[in-house]
mmCIF file of C-alpha atoms in Angstrom:
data_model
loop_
_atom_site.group_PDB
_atom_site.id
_atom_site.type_symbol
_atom_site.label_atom_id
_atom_site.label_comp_id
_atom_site.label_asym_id
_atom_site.label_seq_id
_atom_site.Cartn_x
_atom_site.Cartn_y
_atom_site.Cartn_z
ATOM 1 C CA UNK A 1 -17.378 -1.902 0.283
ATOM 2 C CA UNK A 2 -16.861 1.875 -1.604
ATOM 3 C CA UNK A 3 -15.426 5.152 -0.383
ATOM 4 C CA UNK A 4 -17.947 7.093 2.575
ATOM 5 C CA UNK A 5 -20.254 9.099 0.173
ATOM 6 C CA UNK A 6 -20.239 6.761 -1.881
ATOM 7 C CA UNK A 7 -23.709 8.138 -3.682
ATOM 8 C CA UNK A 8 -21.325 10.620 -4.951
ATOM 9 C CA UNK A 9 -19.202 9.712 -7.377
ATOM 10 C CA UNK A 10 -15.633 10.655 -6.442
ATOM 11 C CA UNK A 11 -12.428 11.120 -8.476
ATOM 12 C CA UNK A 12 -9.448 9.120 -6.986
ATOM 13 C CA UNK A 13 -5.798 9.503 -7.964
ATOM 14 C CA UNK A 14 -3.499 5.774 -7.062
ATOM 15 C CA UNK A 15 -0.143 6.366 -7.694
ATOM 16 C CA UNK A 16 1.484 2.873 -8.620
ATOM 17 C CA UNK A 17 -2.103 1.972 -9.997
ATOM 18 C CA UNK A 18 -0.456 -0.809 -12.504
ATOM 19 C CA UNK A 19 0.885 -2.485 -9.480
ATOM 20 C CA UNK A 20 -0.226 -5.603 -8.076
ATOM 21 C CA UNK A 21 -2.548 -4.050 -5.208
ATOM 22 C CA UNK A 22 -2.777 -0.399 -7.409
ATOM 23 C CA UNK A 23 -4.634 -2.347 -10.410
ATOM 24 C CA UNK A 24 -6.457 -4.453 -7.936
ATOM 25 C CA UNK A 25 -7.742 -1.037 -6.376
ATOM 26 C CA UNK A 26 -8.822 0.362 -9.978
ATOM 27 C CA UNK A 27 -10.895 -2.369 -10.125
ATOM 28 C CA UNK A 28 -12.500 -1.905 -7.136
ATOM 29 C CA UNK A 29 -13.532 1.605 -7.064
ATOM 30 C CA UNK A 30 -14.355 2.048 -11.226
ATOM 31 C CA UNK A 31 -16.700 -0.864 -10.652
ATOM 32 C CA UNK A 32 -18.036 1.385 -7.560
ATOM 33 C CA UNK A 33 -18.229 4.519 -10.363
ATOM 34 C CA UNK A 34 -15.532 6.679 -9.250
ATOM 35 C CA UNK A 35 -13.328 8.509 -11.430
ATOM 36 C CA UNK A 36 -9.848 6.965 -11.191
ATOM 37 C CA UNK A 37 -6.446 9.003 -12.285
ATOM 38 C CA UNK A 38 -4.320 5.866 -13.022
ATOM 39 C CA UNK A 39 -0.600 7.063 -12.496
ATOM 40 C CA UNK A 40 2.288 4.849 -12.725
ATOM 41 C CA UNK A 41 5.912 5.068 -14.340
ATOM 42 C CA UNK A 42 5.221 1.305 -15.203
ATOM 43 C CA UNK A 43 9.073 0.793 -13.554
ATOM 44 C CA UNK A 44 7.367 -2.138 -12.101
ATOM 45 C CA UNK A 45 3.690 -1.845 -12.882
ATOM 46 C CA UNK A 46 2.432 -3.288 -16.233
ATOM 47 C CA UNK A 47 -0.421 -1.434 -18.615
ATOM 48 C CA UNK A 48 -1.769 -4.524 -18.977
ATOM 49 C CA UNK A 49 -2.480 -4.846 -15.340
ATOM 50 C CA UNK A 50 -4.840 -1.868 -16.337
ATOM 51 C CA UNK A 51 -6.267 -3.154 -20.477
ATOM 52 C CA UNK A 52 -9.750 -3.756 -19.145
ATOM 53 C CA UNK A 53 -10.286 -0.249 -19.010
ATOM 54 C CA UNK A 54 -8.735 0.925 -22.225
ATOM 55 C CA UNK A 55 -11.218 3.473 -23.326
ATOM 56 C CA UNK A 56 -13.400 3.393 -20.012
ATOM 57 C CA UNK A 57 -14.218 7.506 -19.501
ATOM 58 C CA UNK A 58 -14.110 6.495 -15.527
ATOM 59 C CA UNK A 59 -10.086 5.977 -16.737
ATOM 60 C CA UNK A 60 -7.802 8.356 -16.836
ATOM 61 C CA UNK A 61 -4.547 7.317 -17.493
ATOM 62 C CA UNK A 62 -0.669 9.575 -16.704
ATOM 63 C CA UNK A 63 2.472 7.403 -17.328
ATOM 64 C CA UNK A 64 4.610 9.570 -15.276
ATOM 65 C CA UNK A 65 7.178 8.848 -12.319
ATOM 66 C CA UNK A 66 5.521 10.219 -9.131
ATOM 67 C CA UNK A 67 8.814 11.439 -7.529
ATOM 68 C CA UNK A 68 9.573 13.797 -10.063
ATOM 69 C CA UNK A 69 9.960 16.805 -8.845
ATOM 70 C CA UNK A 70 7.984 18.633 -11.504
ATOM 71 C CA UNK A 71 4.922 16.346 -10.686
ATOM 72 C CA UNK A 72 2.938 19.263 -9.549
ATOM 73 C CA UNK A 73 3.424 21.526 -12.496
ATOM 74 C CA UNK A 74 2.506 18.340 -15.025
ATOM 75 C CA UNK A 75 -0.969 18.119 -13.294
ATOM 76 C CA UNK A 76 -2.152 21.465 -14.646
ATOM 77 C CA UNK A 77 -2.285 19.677 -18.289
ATOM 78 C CA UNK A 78 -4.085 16.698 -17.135
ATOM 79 C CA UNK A 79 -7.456 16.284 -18.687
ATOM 80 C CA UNK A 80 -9.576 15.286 -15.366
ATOM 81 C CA UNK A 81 -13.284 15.821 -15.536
ATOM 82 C CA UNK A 82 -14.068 16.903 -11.804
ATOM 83 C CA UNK A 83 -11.590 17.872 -9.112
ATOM 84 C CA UNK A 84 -9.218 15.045 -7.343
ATOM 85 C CA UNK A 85 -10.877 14.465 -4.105
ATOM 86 C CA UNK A 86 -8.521 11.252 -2.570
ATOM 87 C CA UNK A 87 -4.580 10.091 -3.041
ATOM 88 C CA UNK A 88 -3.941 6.525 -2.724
ATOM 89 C CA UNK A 89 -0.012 6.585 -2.526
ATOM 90 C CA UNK A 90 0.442 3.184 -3.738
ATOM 91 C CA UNK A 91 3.940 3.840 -5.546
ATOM 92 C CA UNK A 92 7.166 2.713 -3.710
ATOM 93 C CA UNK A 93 9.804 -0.092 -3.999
ATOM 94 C CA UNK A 94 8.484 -3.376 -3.463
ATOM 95 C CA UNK A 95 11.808 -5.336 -3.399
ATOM 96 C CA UNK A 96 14.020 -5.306 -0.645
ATOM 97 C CA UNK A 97 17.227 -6.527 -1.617
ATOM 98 C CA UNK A 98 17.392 -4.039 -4.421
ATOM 99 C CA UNK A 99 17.160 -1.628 -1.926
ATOM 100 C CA UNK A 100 19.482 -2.564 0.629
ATOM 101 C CA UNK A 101 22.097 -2.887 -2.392
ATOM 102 C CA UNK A 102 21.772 0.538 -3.425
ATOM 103 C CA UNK A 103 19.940 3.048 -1.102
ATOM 104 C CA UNK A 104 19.148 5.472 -3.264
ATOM 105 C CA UNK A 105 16.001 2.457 -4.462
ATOM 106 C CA UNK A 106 14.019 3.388 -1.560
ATOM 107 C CA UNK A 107 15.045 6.791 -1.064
ATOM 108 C CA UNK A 108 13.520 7.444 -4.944
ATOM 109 C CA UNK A 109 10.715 4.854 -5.122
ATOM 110 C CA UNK A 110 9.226 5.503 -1.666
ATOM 111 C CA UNK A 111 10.201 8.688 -0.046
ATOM 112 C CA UNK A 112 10.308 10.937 -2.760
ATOM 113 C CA UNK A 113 7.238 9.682 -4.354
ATOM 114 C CA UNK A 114 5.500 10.623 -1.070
ATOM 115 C CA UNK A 115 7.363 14.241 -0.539
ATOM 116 C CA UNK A 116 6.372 15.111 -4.502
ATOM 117 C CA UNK A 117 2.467 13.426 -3.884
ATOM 118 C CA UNK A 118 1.833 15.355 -0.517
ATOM 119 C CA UNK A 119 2.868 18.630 -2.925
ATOM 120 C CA UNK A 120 0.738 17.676 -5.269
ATOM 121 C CA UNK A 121 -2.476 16.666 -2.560
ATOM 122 C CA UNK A 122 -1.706 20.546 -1.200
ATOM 123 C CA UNK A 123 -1.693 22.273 -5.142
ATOM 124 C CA UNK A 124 -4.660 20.402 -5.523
ATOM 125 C CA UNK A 125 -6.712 20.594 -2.420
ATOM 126 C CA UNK A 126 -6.876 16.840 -2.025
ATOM 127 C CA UNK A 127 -8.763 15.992 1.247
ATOM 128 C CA UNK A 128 -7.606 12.941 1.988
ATOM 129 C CA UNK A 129 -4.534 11.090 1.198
ATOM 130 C CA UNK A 130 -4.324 7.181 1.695
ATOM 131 C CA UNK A 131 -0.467 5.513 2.218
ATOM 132 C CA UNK A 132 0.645 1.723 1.471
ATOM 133 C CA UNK A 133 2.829 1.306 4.605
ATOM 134 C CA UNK A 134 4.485 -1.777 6.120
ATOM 135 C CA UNK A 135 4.962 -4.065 9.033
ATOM 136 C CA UNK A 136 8.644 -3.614 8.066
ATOM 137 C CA UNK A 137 9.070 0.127 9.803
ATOM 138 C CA UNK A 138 8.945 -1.714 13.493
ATOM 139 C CA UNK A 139 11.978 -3.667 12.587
ATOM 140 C CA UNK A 140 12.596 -7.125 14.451
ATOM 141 C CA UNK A 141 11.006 -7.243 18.051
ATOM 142 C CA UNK A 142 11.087 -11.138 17.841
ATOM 143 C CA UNK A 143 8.033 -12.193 19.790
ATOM 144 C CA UNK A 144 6.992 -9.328 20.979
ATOM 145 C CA UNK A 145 2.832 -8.490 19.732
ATOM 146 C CA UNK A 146 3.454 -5.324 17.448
ATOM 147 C CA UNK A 147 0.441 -2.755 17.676
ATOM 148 C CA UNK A 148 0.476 0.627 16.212
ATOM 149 C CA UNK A 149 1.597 2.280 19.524
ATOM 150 C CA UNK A 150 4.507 0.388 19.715
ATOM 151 C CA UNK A 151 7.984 1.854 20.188
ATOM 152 C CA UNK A 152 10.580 3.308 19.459
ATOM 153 C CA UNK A 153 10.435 2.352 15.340
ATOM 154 C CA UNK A 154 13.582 0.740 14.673
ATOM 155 C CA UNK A 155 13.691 -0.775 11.068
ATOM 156 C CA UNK A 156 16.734 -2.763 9.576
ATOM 157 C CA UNK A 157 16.043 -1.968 6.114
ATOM 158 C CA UNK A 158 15.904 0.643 3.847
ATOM 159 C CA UNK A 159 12.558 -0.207 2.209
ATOM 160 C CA UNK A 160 11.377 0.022 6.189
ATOM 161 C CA UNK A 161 13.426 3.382 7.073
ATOM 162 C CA UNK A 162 11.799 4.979 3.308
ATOM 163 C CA UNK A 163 8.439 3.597 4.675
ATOM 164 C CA UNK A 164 8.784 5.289 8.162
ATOM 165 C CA UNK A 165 10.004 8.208 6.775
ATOM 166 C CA UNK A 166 7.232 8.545 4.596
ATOM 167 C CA UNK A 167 4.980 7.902 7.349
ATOM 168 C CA UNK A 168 6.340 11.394 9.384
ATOM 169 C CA UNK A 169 6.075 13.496 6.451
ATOM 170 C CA UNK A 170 2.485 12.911 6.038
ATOM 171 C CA UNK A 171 2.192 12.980 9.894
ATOM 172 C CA UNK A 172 3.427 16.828 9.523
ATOM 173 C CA UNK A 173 1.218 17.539 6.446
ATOM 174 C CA UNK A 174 -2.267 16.841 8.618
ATOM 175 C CA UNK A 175 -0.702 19.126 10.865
ATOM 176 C CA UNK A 176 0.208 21.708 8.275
ATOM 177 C CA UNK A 177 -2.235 21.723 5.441
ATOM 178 C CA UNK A 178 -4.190 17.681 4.720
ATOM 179 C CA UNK A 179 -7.201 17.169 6.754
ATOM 180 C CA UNK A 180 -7.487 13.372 7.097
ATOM 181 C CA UNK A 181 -4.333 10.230 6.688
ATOM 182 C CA UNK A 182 -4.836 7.013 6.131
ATOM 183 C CA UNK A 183 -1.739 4.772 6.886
ATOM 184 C CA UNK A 184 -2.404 1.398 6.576
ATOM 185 C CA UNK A 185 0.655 -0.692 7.505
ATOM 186 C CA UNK A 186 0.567 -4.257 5.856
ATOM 187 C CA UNK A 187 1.522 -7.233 6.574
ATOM 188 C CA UNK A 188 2.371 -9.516 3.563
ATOM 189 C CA UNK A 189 -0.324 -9.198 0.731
ATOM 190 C CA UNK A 190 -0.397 -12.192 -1.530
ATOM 191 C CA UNK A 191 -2.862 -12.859 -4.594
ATOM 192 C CA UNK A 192 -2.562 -11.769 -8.302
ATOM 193 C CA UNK A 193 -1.297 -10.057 -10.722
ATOM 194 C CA UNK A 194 1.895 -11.217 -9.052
ATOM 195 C CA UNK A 195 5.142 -8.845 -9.837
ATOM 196 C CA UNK A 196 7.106 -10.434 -6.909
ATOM 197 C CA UNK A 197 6.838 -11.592 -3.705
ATOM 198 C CA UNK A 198 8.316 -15.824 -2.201
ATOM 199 C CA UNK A 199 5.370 -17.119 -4.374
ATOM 200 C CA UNK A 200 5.967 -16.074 -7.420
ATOM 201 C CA UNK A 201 9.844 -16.353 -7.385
ATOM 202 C CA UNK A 202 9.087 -20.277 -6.560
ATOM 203 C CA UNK A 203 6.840 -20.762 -9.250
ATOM 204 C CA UNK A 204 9.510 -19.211 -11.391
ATOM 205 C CA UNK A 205 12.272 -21.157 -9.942
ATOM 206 C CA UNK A 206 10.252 -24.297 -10.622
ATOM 207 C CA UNK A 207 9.785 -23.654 -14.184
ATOM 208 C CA UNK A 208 13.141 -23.014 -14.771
ATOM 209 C CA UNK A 209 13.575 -26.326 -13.051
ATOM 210 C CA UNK A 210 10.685 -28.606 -12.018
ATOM 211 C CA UNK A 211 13.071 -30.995 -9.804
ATOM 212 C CA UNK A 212 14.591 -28.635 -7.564
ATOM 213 C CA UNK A 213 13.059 -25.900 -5.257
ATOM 214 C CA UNK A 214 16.234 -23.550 -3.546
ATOM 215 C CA UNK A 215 14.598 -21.525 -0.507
ATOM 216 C CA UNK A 216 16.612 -18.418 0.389
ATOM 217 C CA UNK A 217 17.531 -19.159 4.711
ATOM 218 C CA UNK A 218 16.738 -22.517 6.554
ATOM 219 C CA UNK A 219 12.592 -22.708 6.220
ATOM 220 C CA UNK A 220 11.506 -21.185 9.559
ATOM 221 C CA UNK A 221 10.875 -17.549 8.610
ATOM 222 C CA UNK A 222 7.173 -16.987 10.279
ATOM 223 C CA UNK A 223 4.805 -14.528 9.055
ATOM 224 C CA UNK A 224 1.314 -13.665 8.297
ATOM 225 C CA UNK A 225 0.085 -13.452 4.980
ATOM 226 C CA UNK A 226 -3.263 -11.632 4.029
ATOM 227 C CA UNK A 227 -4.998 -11.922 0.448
ATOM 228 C CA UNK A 228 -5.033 -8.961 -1.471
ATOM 229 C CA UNK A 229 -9.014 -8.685 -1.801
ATOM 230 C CA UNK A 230 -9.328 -8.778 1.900
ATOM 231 C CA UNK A 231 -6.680 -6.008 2.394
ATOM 232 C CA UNK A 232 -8.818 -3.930 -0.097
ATOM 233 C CA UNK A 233 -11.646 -4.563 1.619
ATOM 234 C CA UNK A 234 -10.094 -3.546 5.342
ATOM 235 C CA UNK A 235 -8.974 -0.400 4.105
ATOM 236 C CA UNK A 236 -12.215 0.700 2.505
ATOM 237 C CA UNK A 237 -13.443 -0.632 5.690
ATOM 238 C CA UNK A 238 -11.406 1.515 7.555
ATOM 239 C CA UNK A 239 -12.053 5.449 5.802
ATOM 240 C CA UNK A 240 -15.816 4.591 6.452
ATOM 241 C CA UNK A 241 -15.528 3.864 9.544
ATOM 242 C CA UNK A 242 -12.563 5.751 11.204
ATOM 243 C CA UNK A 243 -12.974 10.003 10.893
ATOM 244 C CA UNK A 244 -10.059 10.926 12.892
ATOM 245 C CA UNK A 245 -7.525 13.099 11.242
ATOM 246 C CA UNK A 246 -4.119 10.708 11.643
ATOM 247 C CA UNK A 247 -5.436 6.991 11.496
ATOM 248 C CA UNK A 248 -2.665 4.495 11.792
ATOM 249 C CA UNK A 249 -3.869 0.469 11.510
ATOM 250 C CA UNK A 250 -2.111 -2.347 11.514
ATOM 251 C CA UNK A 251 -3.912 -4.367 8.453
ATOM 252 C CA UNK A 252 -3.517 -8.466 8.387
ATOM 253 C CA UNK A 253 -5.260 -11.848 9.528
ATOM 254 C CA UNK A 254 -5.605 -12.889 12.783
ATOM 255 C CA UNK A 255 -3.682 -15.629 13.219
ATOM 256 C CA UNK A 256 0.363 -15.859 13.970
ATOM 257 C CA UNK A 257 1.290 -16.364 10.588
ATOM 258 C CA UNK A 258 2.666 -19.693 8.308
ATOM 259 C CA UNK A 259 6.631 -20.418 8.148
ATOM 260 C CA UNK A 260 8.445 -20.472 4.300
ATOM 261 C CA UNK A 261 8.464 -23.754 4.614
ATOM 262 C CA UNK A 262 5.191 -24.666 4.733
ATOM 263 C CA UNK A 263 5.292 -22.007 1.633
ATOM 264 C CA UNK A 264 7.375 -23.857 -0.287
ATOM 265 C CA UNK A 265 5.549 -27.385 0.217
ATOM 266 C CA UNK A 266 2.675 -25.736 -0.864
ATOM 267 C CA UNK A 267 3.967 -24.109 -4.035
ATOM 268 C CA UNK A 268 5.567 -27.731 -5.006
ATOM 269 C CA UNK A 269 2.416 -29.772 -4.313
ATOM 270 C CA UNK A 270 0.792 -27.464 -7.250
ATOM 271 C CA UNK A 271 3.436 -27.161 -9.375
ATOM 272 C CA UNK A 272 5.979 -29.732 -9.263
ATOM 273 C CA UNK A 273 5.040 -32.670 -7.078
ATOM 274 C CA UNK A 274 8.673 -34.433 -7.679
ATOM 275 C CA UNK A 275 10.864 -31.443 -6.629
ATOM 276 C CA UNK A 276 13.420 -31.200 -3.771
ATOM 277 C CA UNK A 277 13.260 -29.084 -1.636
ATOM 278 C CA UNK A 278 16.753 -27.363 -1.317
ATOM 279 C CA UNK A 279 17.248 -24.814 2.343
ATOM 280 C CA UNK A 280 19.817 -22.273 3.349
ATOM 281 C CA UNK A 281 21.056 -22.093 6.728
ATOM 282 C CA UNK A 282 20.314 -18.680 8.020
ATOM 283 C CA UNK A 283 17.099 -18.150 9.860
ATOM 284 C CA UNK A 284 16.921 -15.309 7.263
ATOM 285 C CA UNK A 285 16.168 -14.642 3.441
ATOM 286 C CA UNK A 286 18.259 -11.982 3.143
ATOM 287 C CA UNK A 287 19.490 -8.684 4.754
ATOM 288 C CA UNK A 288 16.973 -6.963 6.494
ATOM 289 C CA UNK A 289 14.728 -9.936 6.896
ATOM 290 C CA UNK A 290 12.560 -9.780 9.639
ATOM 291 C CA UNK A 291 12.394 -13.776 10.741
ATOM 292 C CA UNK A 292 9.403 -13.827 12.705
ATOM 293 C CA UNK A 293 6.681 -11.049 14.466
ATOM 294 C CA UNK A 294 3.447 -10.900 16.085
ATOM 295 C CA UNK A 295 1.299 -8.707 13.855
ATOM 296 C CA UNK A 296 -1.806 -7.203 16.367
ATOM 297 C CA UNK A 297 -4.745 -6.421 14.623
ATOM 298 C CA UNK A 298 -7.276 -5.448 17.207
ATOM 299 C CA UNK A 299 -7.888 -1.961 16.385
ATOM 300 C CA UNK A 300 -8.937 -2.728 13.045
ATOM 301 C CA UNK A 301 -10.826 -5.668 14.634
ATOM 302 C CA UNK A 302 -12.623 -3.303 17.292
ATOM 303 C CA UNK A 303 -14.151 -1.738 13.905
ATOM 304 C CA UNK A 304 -15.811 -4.864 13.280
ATOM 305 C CA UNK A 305 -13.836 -6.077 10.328
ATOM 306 C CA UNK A 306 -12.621 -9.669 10.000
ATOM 307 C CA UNK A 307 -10.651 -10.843 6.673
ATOM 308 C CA UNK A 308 -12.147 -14.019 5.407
ATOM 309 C CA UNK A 309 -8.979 -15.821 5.087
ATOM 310 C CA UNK A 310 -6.178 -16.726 7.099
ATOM 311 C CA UNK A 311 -2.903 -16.729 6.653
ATOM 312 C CA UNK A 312 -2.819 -20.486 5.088
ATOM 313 C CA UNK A 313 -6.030 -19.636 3.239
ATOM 314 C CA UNK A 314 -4.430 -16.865 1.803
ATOM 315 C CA UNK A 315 -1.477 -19.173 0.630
ATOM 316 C CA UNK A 316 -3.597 -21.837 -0.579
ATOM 317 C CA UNK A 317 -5.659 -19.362 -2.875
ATOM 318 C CA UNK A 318 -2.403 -17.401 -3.794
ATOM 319 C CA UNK A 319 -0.607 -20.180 -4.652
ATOM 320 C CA UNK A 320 -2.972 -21.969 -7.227
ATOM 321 C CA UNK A 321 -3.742 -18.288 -8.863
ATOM 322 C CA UNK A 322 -0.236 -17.520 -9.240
ATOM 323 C CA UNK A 323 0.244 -20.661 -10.924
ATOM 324 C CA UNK A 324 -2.152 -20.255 -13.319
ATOM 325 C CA UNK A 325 -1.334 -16.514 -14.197
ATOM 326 C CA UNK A 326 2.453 -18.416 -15.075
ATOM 327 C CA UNK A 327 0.321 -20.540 -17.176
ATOM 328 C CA UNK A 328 0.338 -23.568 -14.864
#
């Protein structure tokens, strides 16, 4: 799957593109021959998320933090061979503790980073501009089925609040100056290059030590869980085949998710057979914690995409290539 117009060449700035799902998205579109502007403040990205392309001319690289405020002024000395065409705002805080312990997390790594972007998309002329969203801004409607149309948007966290936030300002930049939004809302996106996520931190914990697995709340925690090359392929899926100005889709599987402690038998059948498994007592991980919601899906399936894994697929594959990036 490429970008509509695809016999075109485009160049494509991703913000956060040495991120887990930013470098998986470099990949995807150099090996489809657009121009990609890699940006990233590699806070949490890595460059080596991005060393295959070391010296690729379909690279262009900016280390720069895209909430500054003088983001807009730095592009005029960036060396980009044709004009920027798309934004994938990929750049935001991905952990949601950190956040809810100090505020000013989200309010830096997610809003701001859109506010200074959308500046830059109307400098530039960009024509479309593509957001990571998040199941997260609906908050916790227990088991009610959550579509895009669903309301009002109540989050309990700050990484949700920054998210739906976000998710207005661009709403009132198609109305002022962007013609065409993308905002895909995710549900969570497992696979590799891991930088965080339940996976990863028991892998991590089980390395430290391989006879004891401690799961943050009591096990039942229910979502769904989609693999990060099928979310790349929805949302390509979705800008060829949606041409409305706002478009707003939920993106996961379509099943009702797996619980964290089917999670954490899986991760200790690959890595450490022998552990015990160790559970809280809350039916939450941590402070804003959604437990448990019904993700809908149907608009993006009514455009005829299906992800080829389910939510314990996408586990399965996760967990065994998240092992082995640890070296397992």
């Amino acid at each position: 799957m490429v970008l509509k117009n695809a016999s075109t060449p485009t160049t494509v700035l991703i913000a956060g593109a040495a991120g887990f799902i930013g470098a998986r998205l470099v990949e995807r579109l150099i090996d489809a021959g657009h121009h990609v502007v890699a940006l990233d403040n590699l806070r949490r990205g890595r460059l080596e998320h991005l060393a295959r392309w070391e010296g690729n001319p379909q690279l262009t690289w900016i280390e720069a933090d895209a909430a500054d405020a003088n983001l807009a002024d730095f592009a005029a000395a960036w060396h980009i061979p044709a004009p920027i065409t798309d934004i994938w705002h990929l750049a935001a805080n991905s952990d949601i503790p950190a956040g809810i312990e100090d505020p000013q997390v989200d309010l830096h790594d997610t809003f701001l980073t859109t506010y200074q972007l959308l500046r830059l998309t109307r400098q530039l002329g960009v024509k479309r501009f593509m957001f990571a969203s998040s199941s997260a801004i609906y908050g916790d409607l227990g088991d009610a089925e959550i579509t895009e149309d669903v309301g009002p948007l109540m989050p309990i966290s700050n990484y949700g609040a920054m998210k739906l936030a976000s998710e207005a300002q661009i709403s009132a930049a198609v109305e002022a100056f962007l013609p065409q939004a993308f905002l895909f809302r995710f549900p969570n996106v497992v696979g590799v290059p891991a930088t965080h996520g339940v996976m990863l931190d028991f892998v991590r914990k089980l390395q430290r030590d391989p006879s004891r697995l401690d799961v943050l709340g009591n096990g039942t925690q229910r979502k769904s869980y989609l693999h990060v090359a099928d979310l790349l392929d929805a949302m390509l899926h979705i800008m060829q085949c949606s041409d409305a100005r706002r478009n707003v889709f939920n993106i996961g599987p379509t099943d009702e998710g797996v619980s964290v402690r089917w999670i954490a038998e899986q991760v200790v059948e690959r890595v450490s057979p022998d552990a015990h498994i160790h559970y809280g007592t809350s039916d939450r991980g941590w402070v804003g914690d959604v437990p448990k919601f019904r993700y809908s899906v149907k608009r993006l399936a009514a455009l005829g995409w299906q992800p080829t894994l389910d939510s314990a697929g996408a586990i399965r594959r996760a967990v065994d290539e998240i092992a082995r990036q640890q070296g397992l």
